[in-house]
Amino acid sequence: MGYKNLSQCLTALESRGELVRISQEVDSNLEIGAIQRRVYQAQGPALLFTNVRGCAFPMAGNIFGTLERARFIFRDTLKTIEHLVKLKVDPVEVLKRPWKFTGMPKALWNVMPRKVSTGPVLARQTNVTSLPQLKSWPQDGGGYITLPQVYTESIEKPGFGRSNLGMYRVQLSGGN
């Protein structure tokens, strides 16, 4: 079973001693990036910056900083993810080797986007510019949101079959 949210993942890492909370005020303009690079190079823990200057949200980093930590994070879901990727690349594979995909109906149900009418996501209006934006290098054109989940669909033929879910480095420019 995977994590329901990032908070659960961070709690699990913290309970294993693989996450350090940094409560001192830090700046997302170059300072956090410099700290993260040093910790990553030292094969250090994941970091949770709880006091980011000018931002209401905490900022997490180095979550996947070691292979062992990444394996721990995906320990319950890696095989399912591998099967889902294979299924998307070659849907006929399920007909050729159905025994490899016995857990797929449940997994597919859990990964499908859902419209909701209630929940924390709808509690109040938000603006993506209020999210922490990290400027890692002096030559960066501005702040970035690093590794957000970005879901896209074809305008002409919307739906899961022509969709893409990826993690990218996204630079924000303007409002929503």
Coordinates of N, CA and C in Angstrom, one line a residue:
M1 N 0.8 -1.2 0.0 CA 0.0 0.0 0.0 C 0.9 1.2 0.0
G2 N 0.6 2.1 -0.9 CA 1.4 3.4 -1.0 C 0.9 4.4 0.0
Y3 N 1.5 5.5 0.0 CA 1.1 6.7 0.8 C 0.0 7.4 0.2
K4 N -0.9 7.9 1.1 CA -2.1 8.7 0.6 C -1.6 10.1 0.3
N5 N -0.6 10.6 0.9 CA -0.1 11.9 0.6 C 1.4 12.1 1.1
L6 N 1.9 13.2 0.7 CA 3.4 13.4 1.0 C 3.6 13.5 2.5
S7 N 2.6 13.9 3.3 CA 2.8 14.0 4.7 C 3.0 12.6 5.3
Q8 N 2.3 11.6 4.8 CA 2.5 10.3 5.3 C 3.9 9.7 5.0
C9 N 4.4 10.1 3.8 CA 5.7 9.6 3.4 C 6.8 10.3 4.3
L10 N 6.6 11.6 4.6 CA 7.6 12.3 5.4 C 7.6 11.8 6.8
T11 N 6.4 11.4 7.3 CA 6.3 10.9 8.7 C 7.0 9.5 8.8
A12 N 6.8 8.7 7.7 CA 7.5 7.4 7.7 C 9.0 7.6 7.6
L13 N 9.5 8.5 6.8 CA 10.9 8.8 6.8 C 11.4 9.3 8.1
E14 N 10.7 10.2 8.8 CA 11.1 10.7 10.1 C 11.2 9.6 11.1
S15 N 10.2 8.7 11.1 CA 10.2 7.6 12.1 C 11.4 6.7 11.9
R16 N 12.0 6.6 10.7 CA 13.2 5.8 10.4 C 14.5 6.6 10.6
G17 N 14.4 7.9 11.0 CA 15.5 8.7 11.2 C 16.1 9.2 9.9
E18 N 15.3 9.2 8.9 CA 15.8 9.6 7.5 C 15.2 10.9 7.1
L19 N 14.7 11.7 8.0 CA 14.3 13.1 7.7 C 14.7 14.0 8.8
V20 N 15.2 15.1 8.5 CA 15.6 16.2 9.5 C 14.7 17.4 9.2
R21 N 14.1 17.9 10.3 CA 13.3 19.1 10.2 C 14.2 20.3 10.5
I22 N 14.1 21.3 9.6 CA 14.9 22.5 9.8 C 13.9 23.6 10.1
S23 N 13.9 24.1 11.4 CA 12.9 25.1 11.8 C 13.5 26.6 11.7
Q24 N 14.8 26.7 11.5 CA 15.4 28.1 11.3 C 14.9 28.6 10.0
E25 N 14.7 30.0 9.9 CA 14.3 30.6 8.7 C 15.3 30.4 7.6
V26 N 14.9 30.0 6.4 CA 15.8 29.8 5.3 C 15.2 30.5 4.1
D27 N 16.0 30.8 3.1 CA 15.5 31.5 1.9 C 15.5 30.5 0.8
S28 N 14.4 30.6 0.0 CA 14.3 29.7 -1.1 C 15.1 30.2 -2.3
N29 N 15.6 31.4 -2.2 CA 16.4 32.0 -3.2 C 17.9 31.6 -2.9
L30 N 18.3 30.5 -3.5 CA 19.7 30.0 -3.5 C 20.1 29.3 -2.2
E31 N 19.6 29.7 -1.0 CA 20.1 29.1 0.2 C 19.6 27.7 0.4
I32 N 18.3 27.4 0.2 CA 17.8 26.0 0.3 C 18.5 25.1 -0.7
G33 N 18.7 25.6 -1.9 CA 19.3 24.8 -3.0 C 20.7 24.4 -2.5
A34 N 21.5 25.3 -2.0 CA 22.9 25.1 -1.5 C 22.9 24.0 -0.4
I35 N 21.9 24.2 0.5 CA 21.8 23.2 1.6 C 21.5 21.8 1.1
Q36 N 20.6 21.7 0.2 CA 20.2 20.4 -0.3 C 21.3 19.8 -1.1
R37 N 22.1 20.5 -1.9 CA 23.2 20.0 -2.6 C 24.2 19.3 -1.7
R38 N 24.5 20.1 -0.6 CA 25.5 19.5 0.3 C 25.0 18.2 1.0
V39 N 23.8 18.3 1.4 CA 23.2 17.1 2.0 C 23.1 15.9 1.1
Y40 N 22.7 16.2 -0.2 CA 22.7 15.1 -1.2 C 24.0 14.5 -1.4
Q41 N 25.0 15.4 -1.6 CA 26.4 14.9 -1.9 C 26.9 14.1 -0.7
A42 N 26.5 14.3 0.5 CA 26.9 13.6 1.7 C 26.0 12.3 1.9
Q43 N 25.1 12.1 0.9 CA 24.2 10.9 1.1 C 23.3 11.1 2.4
G44 N 23.0 12.4 2.7 CA 22.3 12.7 3.9 C 20.8 12.4 3.9
P45 N 20.1 12.8 4.9 CA 18.7 12.6 5.0 C 17.8 13.5 4.2
A46 N 16.5 13.1 4.1 CA 15.5 14.0 3.5 C 15.4 15.2 4.4
L47 N 15.0 16.4 3.9 CA 15.0 17.6 4.6 C 13.5 18.2 4.6
L48 N 13.1 18.7 5.7 CA 11.8 19.5 5.7 C 12.1 20.8 6.3
F49 N 12.0 21.8 5.4 CA 12.2 23.2 5.9 C 10.8 23.8 6.3
T50 N 10.7 24.0 7.6 CA 9.3 24.4 8.1 C 9.2 25.9 8.2
N51 N 10.2 26.7 7.9 CA 10.2 28.1 8.0 C 10.9 28.8 6.8
V52 N 10.2 28.8 5.7 CA 10.7 29.3 4.4 C 10.3 30.8 4.3
R53 N 11.3 31.6 4.2 CA 11.1 33.1 4.2 C 10.0 33.5 3.2
G54 N 9.0 34.2 3.6 CA 8.0 34.7 2.7 C 7.0 33.7 2.2
C55 N 7.0 32.5 2.8 CA 6.1 31.4 2.3 C 5.3 30.8 3.4
A56 N 4.0 30.5 3.2 CA 3.2 29.9 4.2 C 3.3 28.4 4.3
F57 N 4.0 27.8 3.3 CA 4.1 26.4 3.2 C 5.5 25.9 3.5
P58 N 5.6 24.7 4.1 CA 7.0 24.1 4.3 C 7.5 23.6 2.9
M59 N 8.8 23.3 2.9 CA 9.4 22.8 1.7 C 10.2 21.6 2.0
A60 N 10.0 20.5 1.2 CA 10.7 19.2 1.4 C 11.7 19.1 0.3
G61 N 12.8 18.4 0.7 CA 13.9 18.2 -0.3 C 14.7 16.9 0.0
N62 N 15.4 16.4 -1.0 CA 16.3 15.3 -0.9 C 15.5 14.0 -0.5
I63 N 14.2 14.0 -0.8 CA 13.4 12.8 -0.4 C 13.9 11.6 -1.1
F64 N 14.3 11.7 -2.3 CA 14.8 10.5 -3.1 C 16.3 10.5 -3.2
G65 N 17.0 11.1 -2.2 CA 18.4 11.4 -2.2 C 19.3 10.2 -2.2
T66 N 18.8 9.0 -1.8 CA 19.6 7.8 -1.8 C 18.7 6.7 -2.5
L67 N 19.4 5.7 -3.1 CA 18.7 4.6 -3.7 C 17.9 3.8 -2.6
E68 N 18.5 3.7 -1.5 CA 17.9 2.9 -0.4 C 16.6 3.6 0.1
R69 N 16.7 4.9 0.2 CA 15.5 5.7 0.6 C 14.4 5.6 -0.5
A70 N 14.7 5.7 -1.7 CA 13.8 5.6 -2.8 C 13.1 4.2 -2.8
R71 N 13.9 3.2 -2.6 CA 13.4 1.8 -2.5 C 12.4 1.7 -1.3
F72 N 12.8 2.3 -0.2 CA 11.9 2.3 1.0 C 10.5 3.0 0.7
I73 N 10.6 4.1 0.0 CA 9.4 4.9 -0.3 C 8.5 4.1 -1.2
F74 N 9.0 3.4 -2.2 CA 8.2 2.7 -3.2 C 8.1 1.2 -2.9
R75 N 8.5 0.8 -1.7 CA 8.5 -0.6 -1.4 C 7.3 -1.4 -1.7
D76 N 6.1 -0.8 -1.4 CA 4.8 -1.4 -1.6 C 4.2 -1.2 -3.0
T77 N 4.8 -0.3 -3.8 CA 4.1 0.1 -5.0 C 4.9 -0.1 -6.3
L78 N 6.2 -0.4 -6.1 CA 7.1 -0.3 -7.3 C 6.7 -1.3 -8.4
K79 N 6.4 -2.6 -8.0 CA 6.0 -3.6 -9.0 C 4.7 -3.1 -9.7
T80 N 3.7 -2.6 -8.9 CA 2.5 -2.1 -9.6 C 2.8 -1.0 -10.5
I81 N 3.6 -0.1 -10.2 CA 4.0 1.0 -11.1 C 4.6 0.5 -12.4
E82 N 5.5 -0.5 -12.2 CA 6.2 -1.1 -13.4 C 5.1 -1.7 -14.3
H83 N 4.2 -2.4 -13.7 CA 3.1 -3.1 -14.5 C 2.2 -2.0 -15.2
L84 N 1.9 -0.9 -14.5 CA 1.1 0.1 -15.1 C 1.8 0.8 -16.3
V85 N 3.1 1.0 -16.2 CA 3.9 1.6 -17.3 C 3.9 0.6 -18.5
K86 N 4.1 -0.7 -18.2 CA 4.1 -1.6 -19.3 C 2.7 -1.7 -19.9
L87 N 1.7 -1.6 -19.1 CA 0.3 -1.7 -19.6 C 0.0 -0.5 -20.5
K88 N 0.5 0.7 -20.1 CA 0.3 1.9 -20.9 C 1.0 1.8 -22.3
V89 N 2.2 1.3 -22.2 CA 3.0 1.2 -23.4 C 2.5 0.1 -24.4
D90 N 2.0 -1.0 -23.8 CA 1.5 -2.1 -24.7 C 0.3 -2.7 -24.0
P91 N -0.9 -2.1 -24.2 CA -2.1 -2.6 -23.5 C -2.4 -4.1 -23.9
V92 N -1.9 -4.6 -25.0 CA -2.2 -6.0 -25.4 C -1.4 -7.0 -24.5
E93 N -0.4 -6.5 -23.8 CA 0.3 -7.3 -22.9 C -0.5 -8.0 -21.8
V94 N -1.6 -7.3 -21.4 CA -2.5 -7.9 -20.4 C -3.2 -9.2 -21.0
L95 N -3.4 -9.2 -22.3 CA -4.0 -10.4 -22.9 C -3.0 -11.5 -23.1
K96 N -1.7 -11.1 -23.3 CA -0.7 -12.1 -23.5 C -0.3 -12.8 -22.2
R97 N -0.2 -12.0 -21.1 CA 0.2 -12.5 -19.8 C -0.7 -12.0 -18.7
P98 N -1.9 -12.4 -18.7 CA -2.9 -11.9 -17.7 C -2.5 -12.2 -16.3
W99 N -1.8 -13.2 -16.0 CA -1.4 -13.5 -14.6 C -0.4 -12.5 -14.0
K100 N 0.2 -11.7 -14.9 CA 1.1 -10.6 -14.4 C 0.3 -9.4 -13.9
F101 N -0.9 -9.3 -14.3 CA -1.7 -8.1 -14.1 C -2.9 -8.3 -13.2
T102 N -2.8 -9.3 -12.3 CA -4.0 -9.6 -11.4 C -4.4 -8.5 -10.5
G103 N -3.5 -7.7 -10.1 CA -3.8 -6.5 -9.2 C -4.1 -5.2 -10.0
M104 N -4.1 -5.3 -11.3 CA -4.3 -4.1 -12.1 C -5.7 -3.4 -11.9
P105 N -6.8 -4.1 -11.9 CA -8.0 -3.3 -11.8 C -8.1 -2.4 -10.6
K106 N -7.6 -2.9 -9.4 CA -7.6 -2.1 -8.2 C -6.6 -0.9 -8.4
A107 N -5.4 -1.2 -8.9 CA -4.4 -0.2 -9.1 C -4.9 0.9 -10.1
L108 N -5.5 0.5 -11.2 CA -6.0 1.4 -12.1 C -7.1 2.3 -11.5
W109 N -8.0 1.7 -10.7 CA -9.0 2.5 -10.0 C -8.4 3.5 -9.1
N110 N -7.4 3.2 -8.4 CA -6.7 4.1 -7.5 C -6.0 5.2 -8.1
V111 N -5.5 5.0 -9.4 CA -4.7 6.1 -10.0 C -5.5 7.0 -10.9
M112 N -6.7 6.7 -11.2 CA -7.5 7.5 -12.1 C -7.9 8.8 -11.4
P113 N -7.8 9.9 -12.2 CA -8.2 11.2 -11.6 C -9.7 11.2 -11.3
R114 N -10.0 11.9 -10.2 CA -11.5 11.9 -9.8 C -11.9 13.4 -9.6
K115 N -13.1 13.7 -10.0 CA -13.6 15.0 -9.6 C -14.3 14.8 -8.3
V116 N -14.1 15.8 -7.4 CA -14.7 15.7 -6.1 C -15.5 17.0 -5.8
S117 N -16.5 16.9 -5.0 CA -17.3 18.1 -4.6 C -17.0 18.6 -3.2
T118 N -16.2 17.8 -2.4 CA -15.9 18.2 -1.1 C -14.4 17.8 -0.8
G119 N -13.9 18.3 0.2 CA -12.5 17.9 0.6 C -11.6 19.1 0.8
P120 N -10.4 18.9 1.4 CA -9.5 20.0 1.7 C -9.1 20.8 0.5
V121 N -9.0 20.1 -0.7 CA -8.6 20.8 -1.9 C -9.6 21.9 -2.3
L122 N -10.8 21.8 -1.8 CA -11.9 22.8 -2.2 C -12.2 23.7 -1.0
A123 N -11.5 23.6 0.1 CA -11.8 24.4 1.3 C -11.7 25.9 1.1
R124 N -10.7 26.3 0.2 CA -10.6 27.7 0.0 C -9.9 27.9 -1.4
Q125 N -10.0 29.1 -1.9 CA -9.3 29.5 -3.1 C -7.8 29.6 -2.8
T126 N -7.0 29.1 -3.8 CA -5.6 29.2 -3.6 C -5.0 29.7 -4.9
N127 N -3.7 30.0 -4.8 CA -3.0 30.5 -6.0 C -1.7 29.8 -6.1
V128 N -1.3 29.3 -7.2 CA -0.1 28.5 -7.3 C 1.1 29.3 -6.9
T129 N 1.1 30.6 -7.1 CA 2.2 31.4 -6.7 C 2.5 31.5 -5.2
S130 N 1.5 31.0 -4.4 CA 1.8 30.9 -3.0 C 2.6 29.7 -2.6
L131 N 2.8 28.8 -3.5 CA 3.6 27.6 -3.2 C 5.1 28.0 -3.2
P132 N 5.9 27.3 -2.4 CA 7.3 27.6 -2.3 C 8.0 27.4 -3.7
Q133 N 8.7 28.4 -4.1 CA 9.4 28.3 -5.4 C 10.9 28.4 -5.1
L134 N 11.6 27.4 -5.6 CA 13.1 27.2 -5.3 C 13.9 27.8 -6.4
K135 N 14.8 28.7 -6.1 CA 15.8 29.1 -7.1 C 17.1 28.4 -6.6
S136 N 17.6 27.5 -7.4 CA 18.8 26.7 -7.0 C 20.1 27.2 -7.5
W137 N 20.1 27.9 -8.6 CA 21.3 28.4 -9.2 C 21.2 29.8 -9.5
P138 N 22.3 30.6 -9.4 CA 22.3 32.0 -9.7 C 21.8 32.3 -11.1
Q139 N 22.1 31.4 -12.1 CA 21.6 31.7 -13.5 C 20.2 31.3 -13.7
D140 N 19.5 30.7 -12.8 CA 18.1 30.3 -13.0 C 17.3 31.5 -13.3
G141 N 16.3 31.4 -14.2 CA 15.5 32.5 -14.6 C 14.5 33.0 -13.5
G142 N 14.4 32.3 -12.4 CA 13.5 32.6 -11.4 C 13.3 31.4 -10.5
G143 N 12.2 31.4 -9.7 CA 11.9 30.3 -8.8 C 11.2 29.1 -9.5
Y144 N 11.4 27.9 -9.1 CA 10.8 26.7 -9.7 C 10.1 25.9 -8.6
I145 N 9.1 25.2 -9.0 CA 8.5 24.1 -8.2 C 9.1 22.9 -8.8
T146 N 9.9 22.2 -8.0 CA 10.6 21.0 -8.5 C 9.8 19.7 -8.2
L147 N 9.7 19.0 -9.2 CA 9.0 17.6 -9.2 C 7.6 17.7 -8.8
P148 N 6.8 18.6 -9.2 CA 5.3 18.5 -9.0 C 4.8 17.5 -9.9
Q149 N 3.6 16.9 -9.6 CA 3.0 16.0 -10.5 C 2.2 16.9 -11.5
V150 N 2.5 16.6 -12.8 CA 1.8 17.4 -13.8 C 1.0 16.4 -14.7
Y151 N -0.3 16.6 -14.7 CA -1.2 15.7 -15.5 C -1.7 16.5 -16.7
T152 N -1.5 15.9 -17.9 CA -2.0 16.6 -19.1 C -2.8 15.6 -19.9
E153 N -3.8 16.1 -20.7 CA -4.6 15.3 -21.7 C -4.6 16.0 -23.0
S154 N -4.9 15.3 -24.0 CA -5.0 15.8 -25.4 C -6.3 16.7 -25.4
I155 N -6.2 17.9 -26.0 CA -7.4 18.7 -26.1 C -8.4 18.1 -27.1
E156 N -7.9 17.5 -28.2 CA -8.8 16.9 -29.2 C -9.4 15.6 -28.7
K157 N -8.7 14.8 -28.0 CA -9.2 13.5 -27.5 C -8.8 13.4 -26.0
P158 N -9.6 14.0 -25.1 CA -9.3 13.9 -23.7 C -9.5 12.5 -23.2
G159 N -8.9 12.2 -22.1 CA -9.1 10.9 -21.4 C -7.7 10.3 -21.1
F160 N -7.8 9.2 -20.3 CA -6.6 8.6 -19.8 C -5.7 8.0 -20.9
G161 N -6.3 7.5 -21.9 CA -5.5 6.9 -23.0 C -4.5 7.8 -23.6
R162 N -4.7 9.0 -23.7 CA -3.8 10.0 -24.3 C -3.3 11.0 -23.3
S163 N -3.2 10.5 -22.1 CA -2.8 11.4 -21.0 C -1.3 11.2 -20.7
N164 N -0.8 12.1 -19.9 CA 0.6 12.0 -19.5 C 0.7 12.5 -18.0
L165 N 1.3 11.7 -17.2 CA 1.5 12.1 -15.8 C 3.1 12.1 -15.6
G166 N 3.6 13.3 -15.3 CA 5.1 13.3 -15.1 C 5.4 14.2 -14.0
M167 N 6.7 14.2 -13.7 CA 7.3 15.1 -12.7 C 8.4 15.9 -13.4
Y168 N 8.2 17.2 -13.2 CA 9.1 18.1 -14.0 C 9.5 19.2 -13.1
R169 N 10.4 20.1 -13.6 CA 10.8 21.3 -12.9 C 10.0 22.4 -13.6
V170 N 9.1 23.0 -12.8 CA 8.1 23.9 -13.4 C 8.4 25.3 -12.9
Q171 N 8.6 26.2 -13.9 CA 8.8 27.6 -13.5 C 7.5 28.3 -13.7
L172 N 7.1 29.1 -12.6 CA 5.9 29.8 -12.7 C 6.1 31.2 -13.2
S173 N 5.2 31.7 -14.0 CA 5.3 33.1 -14.5 C 3.9 33.6 -14.5
G174 N 3.7 34.6 -13.7 CA 2.3 35.1 -13.6 C 1.5 34.4 -12.6
G175 N 0.2 34.5 -12.7 CA -0.7 33.9 -11.7 C -1.2 32.6 -12.1
N176 N -2.4 32.2 -11.7 CA -2.9 30.9 -12.0 C -3.1 30.7 -13.5

